[in-house]
Coordinates of C-alpha atoms in Angstrom, one line a residue:
Q1 CA -4.9 -25.1 24.5
V2 CA -1.7 -23.5 22.9
H3 CA 1.1 -22.3 25.4
L4 CA 3.9 -20.1 24.4
V5 CA 6.8 -19.7 26.5
E6 CA 9.6 -17.7 26.0
S7 CA 13.3 -17.5 27.7
G8 CA 16.7 -16.1 27.0
G9 CA 16.4 -12.5 27.2
G10 CA 19.0 -10.5 29.7
S11 CA 21.3 -7.6 29.5
V12 CA 23.9 -7.1 27.2
Q13 CA 26.5 -4.4 26.5
S14 CA 26.2 -3.2 22.9
G15 CA 27.7 -5.5 20.4
G16 CA 26.5 -8.7 22.2
S17 CA 24.6 -11.6 21.5
L18 CA 21.6 -13.4 22.8
R19 CA 19.0 -16.1 21.6
L20 CA 15.8 -15.8 22.4
S21 CA 13.4 -19.2 22.6
C22 CA 10.1 -19.8 22.6
V23 CA 8.5 -23.5 23.0
A24 CA 5.1 -24.3 21.9
Y25 CA 3.1 -26.6 24.1
G26 CA 0.0 -27.7 23.2
Y27 CA 0.2 -27.3 19.3
R28 CA -1.5 -29.6 17.0
Y29 CA -1.6 -27.4 14.3
S30 CA -0.2 -28.6 10.6
S31 CA 0.0 -25.0 9.7
Y32 CA 1.4 -22.1 11.3
C33 CA 3.4 -18.6 11.3
M34 CA 6.1 -17.8 14.2
A35 CA 6.9 -14.4 15.1
W36 CA 9.0 -12.2 17.2
F37 CA 7.3 -8.7 18.3
R38 CA 9.5 -6.3 20.6
Q39 CA 7.8 -3.1 22.8
A40 CA 10.0 -0.6 24.1
P41 CA 8.8 1.4 26.6
G42 CA 6.5 4.4 25.6
K43 CA 6.7 3.0 21.7
E44 CA 4.6 0.3 19.9
R45 CA 5.0 -3.1 19.4
E46 CA 7.1 -4.1 15.9
G47 CA 7.4 -7.2 14.5
V48 CA 10.7 -8.2 14.3
A49 CA 10.8 -11.6 12.1
T50 CA 8.5 -14.3 10.9
I51 CA 8.7 -17.8 10.1
D52 CA 5.9 -20.0 8.6
S53 CA 5.7 -24.1 8.5
D54 CA 6.8 -23.9 4.9
G55 CA 10.2 -22.3 5.9
N56 CA 9.8 -18.7 4.5
I57 CA 11.0 -16.1 6.6
S58 CA 10.6 -12.4 6.7
Y59 CA 12.7 -9.7 9.1
A60 CA 12.0 -6.1 10.0
D61 CA 14.7 -3.9 8.3
S62 CA 15.3 -2.7 11.7
V63 CA 17.2 -6.5 12.1
K64 CA 18.3 -7.8 8.7
G65 CA 21.5 -8.9 8.7
R66 CA 22.0 -9.1 12.6
F67 CA 19.3 -11.1 13.5
T68 CA 18.1 -14.9 12.8
I69 CA 14.9 -16.9 13.0
S70 CA 15.3 -20.5 13.3
Q71 CA 12.7 -23.2 14.0
D72 CA 13.0 -27.0 15.6
N73 CA 10.1 -28.4 14.8
A74 CA 11.1 -31.6 16.9
K75 CA 11.2 -29.7 20.6
N76 CA 8.4 -27.2 19.0
T77 CA 10.6 -23.6 19.6
V78 CA 11.1 -21.1 17.7
Y79 CA 14.2 -19.0 18.2
L80 CA 15.5 -15.7 17.8
Q81 CA 19.1 -15.3 17.4
M82 CA 20.5 -11.7 17.6
N83 CA 23.5 -10.6 17.1
S84 CA 25.5 -7.2 17.2
L85 CA 22.9 -6.1 19.3
K86 CA 22.3 -2.3 19.7
P87 CA 21.0 0.2 22.7
E88 CA 17.4 0.1 20.5
D89 CA 17.1 -3.3 20.3
T90 CA 16.3 -2.8 24.0
G91 CA 12.5 -3.8 25.0
M92 CA 10.0 -6.9 26.1
Y93 CA 10.0 -9.6 23.4
Y94 CA 7.3 -11.4 22.7
C95 CA 6.5 -14.7 20.5
A96 CA 3.2 -15.5 18.9
A97 CA 1.9 -18.1 16.7
E98 CA -1.4 -17.9 14.5
L99 CA -2.1 -21.9 13.8
S100 CA -4.2 -23.4 10.9
D101 CA -5.3 -26.9 10.3
T102 CA -5.3 -25.3 6.3
P103 CA -2.2 -25.9 4.3
I104 CA -0.6 -22.0 3.3
G105 CA -1.9 -21.3 0.0
A106 CA -4.8 -19.4 -1.6
Y107 CA -7.4 -19.9 1.7
Y108 CA -4.5 -19.4 4.4
I109 CA -2.5 -16.7 4.0
P110 CA 0.1 -16.9 7.2
C111 CA 1.7 -14.1 8.9
Q112 CA -1.8 -12.3 9.4
E113 CA -2.9 -12.2 12.7
Y114 CA -1.8 -14.3 15.7
P115 CA -4.1 -15.1 18.6
Y116 CA -1.2 -16.6 21.1
W117 CA 1.2 -15.0 22.7
G118 CA 3.5 -15.2 25.2
Q119 CA 4.1 -13.7 28.6
G120 CA 7.7 -12.2 26.7
T121 CA 11.1 -11.7 27.6
Q122 CA 13.1 -8.7 28.5
V123 CA 16.2 -7.8 26.5
T124 CA 18.5 -4.8 28.0
V125 CA 20.8 -3.7 25.4
S126 CA 23.3 -0.9 27.4
S127 CA 25.8 1.2 25.2

């Protein structure tokens, strides 16, 4: 059973930084996509960043140049370094995982659906 646990959220002032962590427990798949999503009150959940087992990375336009996603496979951990935070970055941040035994390629296109989610960690940025 895969279990994701996020940490690192908190309250910071505009321009500050936070680093979120997501540890994946019970993970035994050779291919994956790990993603960070966020949801602000009264708004829809939006994707923030993804990283797959081939090291491909993508970002939402709203965070490009400010956020960095990375991974430490030895620790089964994905990080989201958030710099130059803005009040509009406020929200609950969730880690999500898509896992597969098939190598990335024609038969597995990563970062499409995420069956596994963490409980979320709150990020609040004040102006």
